[in-house]
Amino acid sequence: MYSIETRDLTKSFVLYRGFLDAIRRSGNRDILTTLDKVNIKVREGEVYGLLGPNGAGKSTLIKILCTLILPSEGEAYVNGYDVVKEGQQARESLGFVTTDERSFYWRLSGRENLQFFATLYNLPQSVVRSRTEELLDVVRLKHRADEPFYSYSAGMKQQMAIARGLLNDPAVLFMDEPTRSLDPGAARNLRNFIKEKIVGEKGKTIFISTHQLDEAEELCDRVAILDEGKIKANGSPLELKAGLSQGCTLGDVFSHYTGKASLDEQSTPFPVNIPRQKSRGRGMGRRRGI
């Protein structure tokens, strides 16, 4: 059994041009496909990287695997649980690290934040206290634990996000671009922390999305290149580079499979079924002047 597995996973969104589109029942609607028949398999204890530009579908895939949104088609399993049919069991076995600082309570201390989020898992108070202290040690923030969250640096806030993701002691930890907005030194420290503490000492399976080539090469056992909603390549960084000319980089691999010069180039999920429509009026029933 794999820690994470998807089978022809697809996600599409209906695009509405306005209020009237949302209330009309019409089969002639615009559809945006952000994931198209994605197939991945992640082994237990592996660090698996999802590499792709902004707009490639990385966050959408992670949200499906974390049971935050439903797929349109296909299947997805986390720790053997179907994320649609067994969503509760899947959620209990995973942790999710997001870069959204607004999800913390800025006037509470780091310790108070962790204790609050631990209670949401319905943990006994004795476990809440011990787990909080353990994780403050793990992320090396015990000496700043009683200071308000707003006083923390960007790197410290990311470490707090990791601590929160580990509160339920998950078998799989999902990280959505964890070093985004960090300076190079803080990003390097966070990558070392992930390798040494979360993987080395805790033995967690890590699923990490990134658009940074050095991060993928340094952290990941295997990498999938996702572009325009499709998996373009999959393998270890060494395997992917070995498939091209000698001396090539992971950036060369990315360009070879996607046709893009760099990961900074925006990926555009492809729309289908977009009919040409006549001009519509402004507001409720009014037409544009001729």
PDB file of C-alpha atoms in Angstrom:
ATOM      1  CA  MET A   1       0.000   0.000   0.000  1.00  0.00           C
ATOM      2  CA  TYR A   2       1.202   3.496  -0.852  1.00  0.00           C
ATOM      3  CA  SER A   3       0.955   6.434   1.541  1.00  0.00           C
ATOM      4  CA  ILE A   4      -0.570   8.505  -1.271  1.00  0.00           C
ATOM      5  CA  GLU A   5      -2.064   7.290  -4.539  1.00  0.00           C
ATOM      6  CA  THR A   6      -4.202   8.902  -7.223  1.00  0.00           C
ATOM      7  CA  ARG A   7      -5.869   7.289 -10.218  1.00  0.00           C
ATOM      8  CA  ASP A   8      -6.898   9.482 -13.153  1.00  0.00           C
ATOM      9  CA  LEU A   9      -7.612  12.322 -10.731  1.00  0.00           C
ATOM     10  CA  THR A  10      -9.367  15.218 -12.463  1.00  0.00           C
ATOM     11  CA  LYS A  11     -10.694  18.547 -11.223  1.00  0.00           C
ATOM     12  CA  SER A  12     -12.762  20.961 -13.291  1.00  0.00           C
ATOM     13  CA  PHE A  13     -14.471  24.209 -12.379  1.00  0.00           C
ATOM     14  CA  VAL A  14     -17.475  25.869 -14.004  1.00  0.00           C
ATOM     15  CA  LEU A  15     -16.718  29.468 -14.942  1.00  0.00           C
ATOM     16  CA  TYR A  16     -19.480  32.027 -14.510  1.00  0.00           C
ATOM     17  CA  ARG A  17     -19.284  35.345 -16.323  1.00  0.00           C
ATOM     18  CA  GLY A  18     -21.810  36.984 -14.042  1.00  0.00           C
ATOM     19  CA  PHE A  19     -24.766  36.621 -11.720  1.00  0.00           C
ATOM     20  CA  LEU A  20     -27.184  35.534 -14.448  1.00  0.00           C
ATOM     21  CA  ASP A  21     -24.846  32.737 -15.545  1.00  0.00           C
ATOM     22  CA  ALA A  22     -24.887  31.371 -12.000  1.00  0.00           C
ATOM     23  CA  ILE A  23     -28.684  31.120 -11.817  1.00  0.00           C
ATOM     24  CA  ARG A  24     -29.381  29.967 -15.364  1.00  0.00           C
ATOM     25  CA  ARG A  25     -29.545  26.243 -15.994  1.00  0.00           C
ATOM     26  CA  SER A  26     -27.605  25.958 -19.211  1.00  0.00           C
ATOM     27  CA  GLY A  27     -25.474  23.094 -20.483  1.00  0.00           C
ATOM     28  CA  ASN A  28     -23.470  25.567 -22.535  1.00  0.00           C
ATOM     29  CA  ARG A  29     -21.019  26.712 -19.836  1.00  0.00           C
ATOM     30  CA  ASP A  30     -17.311  27.368 -19.716  1.00  0.00           C
ATOM     31  CA  ILE A  31     -15.284  24.641 -17.976  1.00  0.00           C
ATOM     32  CA  LEU A  32     -11.755  25.114 -16.624  1.00  0.00           C
ATOM     33  CA  THR A  33      -9.809  21.890 -16.032  1.00  0.00           C
ATOM     34  CA  THR A  34      -7.023  22.383 -13.490  1.00  0.00           C
ATOM     35  CA  LEU A  35      -6.090  18.695 -13.038  1.00  0.00           C
ATOM     36  CA  ASP A  36      -6.309  16.220 -15.894  1.00  0.00           C
ATOM     37  CA  LYS A  37      -6.038  12.472 -15.136  1.00  0.00           C
ATOM     38  CA  VAL A  38      -3.239  12.791 -12.581  1.00  0.00           C
ATOM     39  CA  ASN A  39      -1.629   9.499 -11.486  1.00  0.00           C
ATOM     40  CA  ILE A  40       0.951   9.458  -8.681  1.00  0.00           C
ATOM     41  CA  LYS A  41       2.177   6.952  -6.098  1.00  0.00           C
ATOM     42  CA  VAL A  42       4.075   8.007  -2.967  1.00  0.00           C
ATOM     43  CA  ARG A  43       5.849   5.435  -0.806  1.00  0.00           C
ATOM     44  CA  GLU A  44       5.852   5.447   2.983  1.00  0.00           C
ATOM     45  CA  GLY A  45       8.660   7.556   4.462  1.00  0.00           C
ATOM     46  CA  GLU A  46       9.364   9.271   1.151  1.00  0.00           C
ATOM     47  CA  VAL A  47       9.784  12.984   0.462  1.00  0.00           C
ATOM     48  CA  TYR A  48       7.809  13.514  -2.723  1.00  0.00           C
ATOM     49  CA  GLY A  49       7.999  16.832  -4.533  1.00  0.00           C
ATOM     50  CA  LEU A  50       5.434  18.407  -6.829  1.00  0.00           C
ATOM     51  CA  LEU A  51       7.309  20.787  -9.100  1.00  0.00           C
ATOM     52  CA  GLY A  52       5.517  23.287 -11.293  1.00  0.00           C
ATOM     53  CA  PRO A  53       4.951  26.960 -12.088  1.00  0.00           C
ATOM     54  CA  ASN A  54       2.216  29.080 -10.554  1.00  0.00           C
ATOM     55  CA  GLY A  55      -1.144  27.999 -11.935  1.00  0.00           C
ATOM     56  CA  ALA A  56      -0.023  24.438 -12.722  1.00  0.00           C
ATOM     57  CA  GLY A  57      -2.544  22.845 -10.319  1.00  0.00           C
ATOM     58  CA  LYS A  58      -0.253  22.103  -7.360  1.00  0.00           C
ATOM     59  CA  SER A  59      -2.457  23.670  -4.688  1.00  0.00           C
ATOM     60  CA  THR A  60      -5.581  22.114  -6.198  1.00  0.00           C
ATOM     61  CA  LEU A  61      -4.031  18.637  -5.965  1.00  0.00           C
ATOM     62  CA  ILE A  62      -2.980  19.159  -2.353  1.00  0.00           C
ATOM     63  CA  LYS A  63      -6.433  20.465  -1.403  1.00  0.00           C
ATOM     64  CA  ILE A  64      -8.065  17.340  -2.856  1.00  0.00           C
ATOM     65  CA  LEU A  65      -5.638  15.054  -1.028  1.00  0.00           C
ATOM     66  CA  CYS A  66      -6.323  16.964   2.216  1.00  0.00           C
ATOM     67  CA  THR A  67     -10.111  16.573   1.659  1.00  0.00           C
ATOM     68  CA  LEU A  68     -10.611  20.353   1.374  1.00  0.00           C
ATOM     69  CA  ILE A  69     -12.232  20.101  -2.066  1.00  0.00           C
ATOM     70  CA  LEU A  70     -13.731  17.186  -3.995  1.00  0.00           C
ATOM     71  CA  PRO A  71     -12.380  15.823  -7.278  1.00  0.00           C
ATOM     72  CA  SER A  72     -14.535  15.891 -10.398  1.00  0.00           C
ATOM     73  CA  GLU A  73     -13.400  12.441 -11.524  1.00  0.00           C
ATOM     74  CA  GLY A  74     -10.943   9.734 -10.527  1.00  0.00           C
ATOM     75  CA  GLU A  75      -9.814   8.414  -7.149  1.00  0.00           C
ATOM     76  CA  ALA A  76      -7.395   9.534  -4.450  1.00  0.00           C
ATOM     77  CA  TYR A  77      -6.154   7.668  -1.375  1.00  0.00           C
ATOM     78  CA  VAL A  78      -4.181   8.879   1.653  1.00  0.00           C
ATOM     79  CA  ASN A  79      -2.896   6.185   4.029  1.00  0.00           C
ATOM     80  CA  GLY A  80      -5.255   3.769   2.286  1.00  0.00           C
ATOM     81  CA  TYR A  81      -8.353   5.928   2.869  1.00  0.00           C
ATOM     82  CA  ASP A  82     -10.486   7.132  -0.015  1.00  0.00           C
ATOM     83  CA  VAL A  83     -10.513  10.946   0.370  1.00  0.00           C
ATOM     84  CA  VAL A  84     -14.152  11.107  -0.813  1.00  0.00           C
ATOM     85  CA  LYS A  85     -15.741   8.054   0.809  1.00  0.00           C
ATOM     86  CA  GLU A  86     -13.530   7.980   3.924  1.00  0.00           C
ATOM     87  CA  GLY A  87     -12.753  11.676   4.323  1.00  0.00           C
ATOM     88  CA  GLN A  88     -12.857  11.706   8.128  1.00  0.00           C
ATOM     89  CA  GLN A  89     -10.347   8.866   8.468  1.00  0.00           C
ATOM     90  CA  ALA A  90      -8.100  10.447   5.846  1.00  0.00           C
ATOM     91  CA  ARG A  91      -8.149  13.817   7.662  1.00  0.00           C
ATOM     92  CA  GLU A  92      -7.242  12.192  10.967  1.00  0.00           C
ATOM     93  CA  SER A  93      -4.144  10.601   9.406  1.00  0.00           C
ATOM     94  CA  LEU A  94      -2.682  13.679   7.689  1.00  0.00           C
ATOM     95  CA  GLY A  95      -1.294  17.107   8.508  1.00  0.00           C
ATOM     96  CA  PHE A  96      -1.371  20.192   6.311  1.00  0.00           C
ATOM     97  CA  VAL A  97       1.173  23.026   6.423  1.00  0.00           C
ATOM     98  CA  THR A  98       0.074  26.210   4.685  1.00  0.00           C
ATOM     99  CA  THR A  99       1.881  29.515   4.281  1.00  0.00           C
ATOM    100  CA  ASP A 100      -1.226  31.485   5.272  1.00  0.00           C
ATOM    101  CA  GLU A 101      -0.196  33.355   8.426  1.00  0.00           C
ATOM    102  CA  ARG A 102      -3.730  34.741   8.837  1.00  0.00           C
ATOM    103  CA  SER A 103      -4.916  31.316   9.994  1.00  0.00           C
ATOM    104  CA  PHE A 104      -3.088  31.905  13.309  1.00  0.00           C
ATOM    105  CA  TYR A 105      -4.287  34.173  16.103  1.00  0.00           C
ATOM    106  CA  TRP A 106      -1.746  36.972  16.054  1.00  0.00           C
ATOM    107  CA  ARG A 107      -2.362  38.296  19.586  1.00  0.00           C
ATOM    108  CA  LEU A 108      -2.031  34.862  21.174  1.00  0.00           C
ATOM    109  CA  SER A 109       1.384  33.464  21.992  1.00  0.00           C
ATOM    110  CA  GLY A 110       2.904  30.593  20.073  1.00  0.00           C
ATOM    111  CA  ARG A 111       2.122  28.213  22.931  1.00  0.00           C
ATOM    112  CA  GLU A 112      -1.490  29.408  23.174  1.00  0.00           C
ATOM    113  CA  ASN A 113      -1.963  29.010  19.423  1.00  0.00           C
ATOM    114  CA  LEU A 114      -0.766  25.402  19.484  1.00  0.00           C
ATOM    115  CA  GLN A 115      -2.899  24.590  22.524  1.00  0.00           C
ATOM    116  CA  PHE A 116      -5.971  26.058  20.840  1.00  0.00           C
ATOM    117  CA  PHE A 117      -5.492  24.108  17.601  1.00  0.00           C
ATOM    118  CA  ALA A 118      -4.717  20.923  19.558  1.00  0.00           C
ATOM    119  CA  THR A 119      -8.129  21.125  21.263  1.00  0.00           C
ATOM    120  CA  LEU A 120      -9.763  21.075  17.807  1.00  0.00           C
ATOM    121  CA  TYR A 121      -8.475  17.506  17.449  1.00  0.00           C
ATOM    122  CA  ASN A 122     -10.395  16.601  20.642  1.00  0.00           C
ATOM    123  CA  LEU A 123      -7.196  15.636  22.423  1.00  0.00           C
ATOM    124  CA  PRO A 124      -7.328  15.294  26.250  1.00  0.00           C
ATOM    125  CA  GLN A 125      -5.949  18.350  28.048  1.00  0.00           C
ATOM    126  CA  SER A 126      -2.991  16.383  29.393  1.00  0.00           C
ATOM    127  CA  VAL A 127      -2.088  15.366  25.831  1.00  0.00           C
ATOM    128  CA  VAL A 128      -2.630  18.916  24.584  1.00  0.00           C
ATOM    129  CA  ARG A 129      -0.060  20.245  27.047  1.00  0.00           C
ATOM    130  CA  SER A 130       2.516  17.510  26.461  1.00  0.00           C
ATOM    131  CA  ARG A 131       2.144  17.587  22.659  1.00  0.00           C
ATOM    132  CA  THR A 132       2.479  21.372  22.630  1.00  0.00           C
ATOM    133  CA  GLU A 133       5.684  21.301  24.666  1.00  0.00           C
ATOM    134  CA  GLU A 134       7.097  18.470  22.549  1.00  0.00           C
ATOM    135  CA  LEU A 135       6.486  20.322  19.292  1.00  0.00           C
ATOM    136  CA  LEU A 136       7.854  23.600  20.614  1.00  0.00           C
ATOM    137  CA  ASP A 137      11.047  21.650  21.282  1.00  0.00           C
ATOM    138  CA  VAL A 138      10.950  20.084  17.809  1.00  0.00           C
ATOM    139  CA  VAL A 139      10.649  23.440  16.025  1.00  0.00           C
ATOM    140  CA  ARG A 140      13.155  25.075  18.421  1.00  0.00           C
ATOM    141  CA  LEU A 141      10.775  27.811  19.566  1.00  0.00           C
ATOM    142  CA  LYS A 142      10.339  26.996  23.236  1.00  0.00           C
ATOM    143  CA  HIS A 143      12.376  30.051  24.265  1.00  0.00           C
ATOM    144  CA  ARG A 144       9.943  32.302  22.328  1.00  0.00           C
ATOM    145  CA  ALA A 145       6.763  30.333  23.033  1.00  0.00           C
ATOM    146  CA  ASP A 146       5.169  32.948  25.285  1.00  0.00           C
ATOM    147  CA  GLU A 147       5.655  35.863  22.901  1.00  0.00           C
ATOM    148  CA  PRO A 148       2.743  36.965  20.669  1.00  0.00           C
ATOM    149  CA  PHE A 149       2.604  35.384  17.242  1.00  0.00           C
ATOM    150  CA  TYR A 150       2.753  38.766  15.483  1.00  0.00           C
ATOM    151  CA  SER A 151       6.280  39.322  16.859  1.00  0.00           C
ATOM    152  CA  TYR A 152       7.682  36.239  15.104  1.00  0.00           C
ATOM    153  CA  SER A 153       9.834  36.418  11.988  1.00  0.00           C
ATOM    154  CA  ALA A 154       8.627  34.831   8.719  1.00  0.00           C
ATOM    155  CA  GLY A 155      10.813  31.779   9.368  1.00  0.00           C
ATOM    156  CA  MET A 156       9.450  31.349  12.887  1.00  0.00           C
ATOM    157  CA  LYS A 157       5.876  31.599  11.612  1.00  0.00           C
ATOM    158  CA  GLN A 158       6.614  28.823   9.132  1.00  0.00           C
ATOM    159  CA  GLN A 159       8.047  26.668  11.901  1.00  0.00           C
ATOM    160  CA  MET A 160       4.866  27.287  13.887  1.00  0.00           C
ATOM    161  CA  ALA A 161       2.835  26.188  10.856  1.00  0.00           C
ATOM    162  CA  ILE A 162       4.829  22.945  10.761  1.00  0.00           C
ATOM    163  CA  ALA A 163       4.270  22.411  14.494  1.00  0.00           C
ATOM    164  CA  ARG A 164       0.541  22.884  14.005  1.00  0.00           C
ATOM    165  CA  GLY A 165       0.562  20.372  11.136  1.00  0.00           C
ATOM    166  CA  LEU A 166       2.146  17.793  13.460  1.00  0.00           C
ATOM    167  CA  LEU A 167      -0.286  18.202  16.376  1.00  0.00           C
ATOM    168  CA  ASN A 168      -2.285  15.075  15.490  1.00  0.00           C
ATOM    169  CA  ASP A 169       0.925  13.077  14.873  1.00  0.00           C
ATOM    170  CA  PRO A 170       0.044  12.442  11.197  1.00  0.00           C
ATOM    171  CA  ALA A 171       1.579   9.705   9.073  1.00  0.00           C
ATOM    172  CA  VAL A 172       1.645  12.066   6.062  1.00  0.00           C
ATOM    173  CA  LEU A 173       2.471  15.769   6.106  1.00  0.00           C
ATOM    174  CA  PHE A 174       1.452  17.990   3.176  1.00  0.00           C
ATOM    175  CA  MET A 175       3.399  21.212   2.615  1.00  0.00           C
ATOM    176  CA  ASP A 176       2.243  23.794   0.081  1.00  0.00           C
ATOM    177  CA  GLU A 177       5.286  25.887  -0.909  1.00  0.00           C
ATOM    178  CA  PRO A 178       6.618  26.075   2.683  1.00  0.00           C
ATOM    179  CA  THR A 179       9.571  28.387   1.881  1.00  0.00           C
ATOM    180  CA  ARG A 180       7.566  30.942  -0.096  1.00  0.00           C
ATOM    181  CA  SER A 181       8.241  34.520   1.087  1.00  0.00           C
ATOM    182  CA  LEU A 182      11.294  33.438   3.101  1.00  0.00           C
ATOM    183  CA  ASP A 183      14.737  34.963   2.529  1.00  0.00           C
ATOM    184  CA  PRO A 184      17.435  32.516   1.259  1.00  0.00           C
ATOM    185  CA  GLY A 185      18.934  31.960   4.721  1.00  0.00           C
ATOM    186  CA  ALA A 186      15.585  31.256   6.393  1.00  0.00           C
ATOM    187  CA  ALA A 187      14.578  28.979   3.503  1.00  0.00           C
ATOM    188  CA  ARG A 188      17.802  26.994   3.832  1.00  0.00           C
ATOM    189  CA  ASN A 189      17.307  26.624   7.592  1.00  0.00           C
ATOM    190  CA  LEU A 190      13.732  25.432   7.076  1.00  0.00           C
ATOM    191  CA  ARG A 191      14.811  22.837   4.485  1.00  0.00           C
ATOM    192  CA  ASN A 192      17.469  21.530   6.887  1.00  0.00           C
ATOM    193  CA  PHE A 193      14.860  21.384   9.637  1.00  0.00           C
ATOM    194  CA  ILE A 194      12.492  19.359   7.424  1.00  0.00           C
ATOM    195  CA  LYS A 195      15.228  16.885   6.486  1.00  0.00           C
ATOM    196  CA  GLU A 196      16.734  16.459   9.941  1.00  0.00           C
ATOM    197  CA  LYS A 197      13.727  16.682  12.252  1.00  0.00           C
ATOM    198  CA  ILE A 198      10.555  15.843  10.341  1.00  0.00           C
ATOM    199  CA  VAL A 199      11.987  13.159   8.069  1.00  0.00           C
ATOM    200  CA  GLY A 200      15.133  12.029   9.892  1.00  0.00           C
ATOM    201  CA  GLU A 201      13.784  11.897  13.453  1.00  0.00           C
ATOM    202  CA  LYS A 202      10.001  11.691  12.997  1.00  0.00           C
ATOM    203  CA  GLY A 203      10.038   9.442   9.897  1.00  0.00           C
ATOM    204  CA  LYS A 204       7.060  11.179   8.278  1.00  0.00           C
ATOM    205  CA  THR A 205       5.993  10.879   4.655  1.00  0.00           C
ATOM    206  CA  ILE A 206       6.268  14.366   3.144  1.00  0.00           C
ATOM    207  CA  PHE A 207       4.359  15.649   0.118  1.00  0.00           C
ATOM    208  CA  ILE A 208       5.717  19.070  -0.780  1.00  0.00           C
ATOM    209  CA  SER A 209       4.754  21.420  -3.588  1.00  0.00           C
ATOM    210  CA  THR A 210       7.276  23.962  -4.818  1.00  0.00           C
ATOM    211  CA  HIS A 211       8.323  26.012  -7.806  1.00  0.00           C
ATOM    212  CA  GLN A 212      11.945  26.210  -6.620  1.00  0.00           C
ATOM    213  CA  LEU A 213      14.321  23.850  -8.395  1.00  0.00           C
ATOM    214  CA  ASP A 214      17.015  23.861  -5.692  1.00  0.00           C
ATOM    215  CA  GLU A 215      14.426  23.009  -3.055  1.00  0.00           C
ATOM    216  CA  ALA A 216      13.127  20.048  -5.049  1.00  0.00           C
ATOM    217  CA  GLU A 217      16.619  18.724  -5.713  1.00  0.00           C
ATOM    218  CA  GLU A 218      17.803  19.134  -2.136  1.00  0.00           C
ATOM    219  CA  LEU A 219      14.754  17.765  -0.320  1.00  0.00           C
ATOM    220  CA  CYS A 220      12.965  15.260  -2.519  1.00  0.00           C
ATOM    221  CA  ASP A 221      13.513  11.544  -3.083  1.00  0.00           C
ATOM    222  CA  ARG A 222      11.266  11.749  -6.146  1.00  0.00           C
ATOM    223  CA  VAL A 223       9.760  14.596  -8.108  1.00  0.00           C
ATOM    224  CA  ALA A 224       6.703  14.938 -10.336  1.00  0.00           C
ATOM    225  CA  ILE A 225       6.615  17.785 -12.850  1.00  0.00           C
ATOM    226  CA  LEU A 226       3.088  19.178 -13.072  1.00  0.00           C
ATOM    227  CA  ASP A 227       2.181  21.643 -15.812  1.00  0.00           C
ATOM    228  CA  GLU A 228      -1.212  22.711 -17.186  1.00  0.00           C
ATOM    229  CA  GLY A 229      -2.884  20.152 -14.956  1.00  0.00           C
ATOM    230  CA  LYS A 230      -0.915  17.158 -16.241  1.00  0.00           C
ATOM    231  CA  ILE A 231       1.996  15.130 -14.890  1.00  0.00           C
ATOM    232  CA  LYS A 232       4.729  15.590 -17.497  1.00  0.00           C
ATOM    233  CA  ALA A 233       7.479  13.542 -15.794  1.00  0.00           C
ATOM    234  CA  ASN A 234       8.036  11.544 -12.605  1.00  0.00           C
ATOM    235  CA  GLY A 235      11.175  10.127 -10.974  1.00  0.00           C
ATOM    236  CA  SER A 236      14.144  10.957  -8.764  1.00  0.00           C
ATOM    237  CA  PRO A 237      16.083  14.099  -9.688  1.00  0.00           C
ATOM    238  CA  LEU A 238      19.010  11.898 -10.778  1.00  0.00           C
ATOM    239  CA  GLU A 239      16.780   9.698 -12.948  1.00  0.00           C
ATOM    240  CA  LEU A 240      15.131  12.680 -14.600  1.00  0.00           C
ATOM    241  CA  LYS A 241      18.483  14.299 -15.380  1.00  0.00           C
ATOM    242  CA  ALA A 242      19.984  11.023 -16.602  1.00  0.00           C
ATOM    243  CA  GLY A 243      17.272  10.837 -19.260  1.00  0.00           C
ATOM    244  CA  LEU A 244      18.718  13.932 -20.938  1.00  0.00           C
ATOM    245  CA  SER A 245      22.242  14.961 -21.928  1.00  0.00           C
ATOM    246  CA  GLN A 246      25.157  14.734 -19.516  1.00  0.00           C
ATOM    247  CA  GLY A 247      25.549  17.721 -17.225  1.00  0.00           C
ATOM    248  CA  CYS A 248      21.957  18.878 -17.513  1.00  0.00           C
ATOM    249  CA  THR A 249      20.158  20.438 -14.563  1.00  0.00           C
ATOM    250  CA  LEU A 250      16.691  19.946 -13.114  1.00  0.00           C
ATOM    251  CA  GLY A 251      15.827  23.227 -14.810  1.00  0.00           C
ATOM    252  CA  ASP A 252      16.754  21.659 -18.165  1.00  0.00           C
ATOM    253  CA  VAL A 253      14.502  18.711 -17.335  1.00  0.00           C
ATOM    254  CA  PHE A 254      11.631  21.057 -16.552  1.00  0.00           C
ATOM    255  CA  SER A 255      12.096  22.973 -19.811  1.00  0.00           C
ATOM    256  CA  HIS A 256      12.346  19.738 -21.805  1.00  0.00           C
ATOM    257  CA  TYR A 257       9.027  18.348 -20.554  1.00  0.00           C
ATOM    258  CA  THR A 258       7.027  21.576 -20.361  1.00  0.00           C
ATOM    259  CA  GLY A 259       8.457  23.739 -23.132  1.00  0.00           C
ATOM    260  CA  LYS A 260       8.759  26.617 -20.661  1.00  0.00           C
ATOM    261  CA  ALA A 261      11.974  28.534 -20.082  1.00  0.00           C
ATOM    262  CA  SER A 262      11.578  28.612 -16.292  1.00  0.00           C
ATOM    263  CA  LEU A 263       9.198  27.958 -13.424  1.00  0.00           C
ATOM    264  CA  ASP A 264       8.466  31.683 -13.258  1.00  0.00           C
ATOM    265  CA  GLU A 265       6.549  31.374 -16.510  1.00  0.00           C
ATOM    266  CA  GLN A 266       2.839  31.200 -15.708  1.00  0.00           C
ATOM    267  CA  SER A 267       1.050  27.941 -16.383  1.00  0.00           C
ATOM    268  CA  THR A 268      -2.381  28.242 -17.971  1.00  0.00           C
ATOM    269  CA  PRO A 269      -4.935  25.500 -17.199  1.00  0.00           C
ATOM    270  CA  PHE A 270      -6.805  24.803 -20.387  1.00  0.00           C
ATOM    271  CA  PRO A 271     -10.466  25.754 -20.783  1.00  0.00           C
ATOM    272  CA  VAL A 272     -12.834  23.624 -22.812  1.00  0.00           C
ATOM    273  CA  ASN A 273     -16.332  24.143 -24.163  1.00  0.00           C
ATOM    274  CA  ILE A 274     -16.084  27.922 -24.447  1.00  0.00           C
ATOM    275  CA  PRO A 275     -18.760  29.079 -26.877  1.00  0.00           C
ATOM    276  CA  ARG A 276     -18.803  32.473 -28.514  1.00  0.00           C
ATOM    277  CA  GLN A 277     -21.567  34.431 -26.818  1.00  0.00           C
ATOM    278  CA  LYS A 278     -23.436  37.529 -27.878  1.00  0.00           C
ATOM    279  CA  SER A 279     -23.073  40.748 -25.907  1.00  0.00           C
ATOM    280  CA  ARG A 280     -25.271  40.829 -22.855  1.00  0.00           C
ATOM    281  CA  GLY A 281     -26.858  43.750 -21.118  1.00  0.00           C
ATOM    282  CA  ARG A 282     -25.562  45.397 -17.988  1.00  0.00           C
ATOM    283  CA  GLY A 283     -27.388  44.546 -14.786  1.00  0.00           C
ATOM    284  CA  MET A 284     -30.826  43.002 -14.493  1.00  0.00           C
ATOM    285  CA  GLY A 285     -32.486  43.119 -17.897  1.00  0.00           C
ATOM    286  CA  ARG A 286     -30.874  46.316 -19.250  1.00  0.00           C
ATOM    287  CA  ARG A 287     -29.131  46.239 -22.609  1.00  0.00           C
ATOM    288  CA  ARG A 288     -26.114  48.125 -23.841  1.00  0.00           C
ATOM    289  CA  GLY A 289     -26.871  51.115 -25.968  1.00  0.00           C
ATOM    290  CA  ILE A 290     -26.311  50.708 -29.702  1.00  0.00           C
TER     291      ILE A 290
END
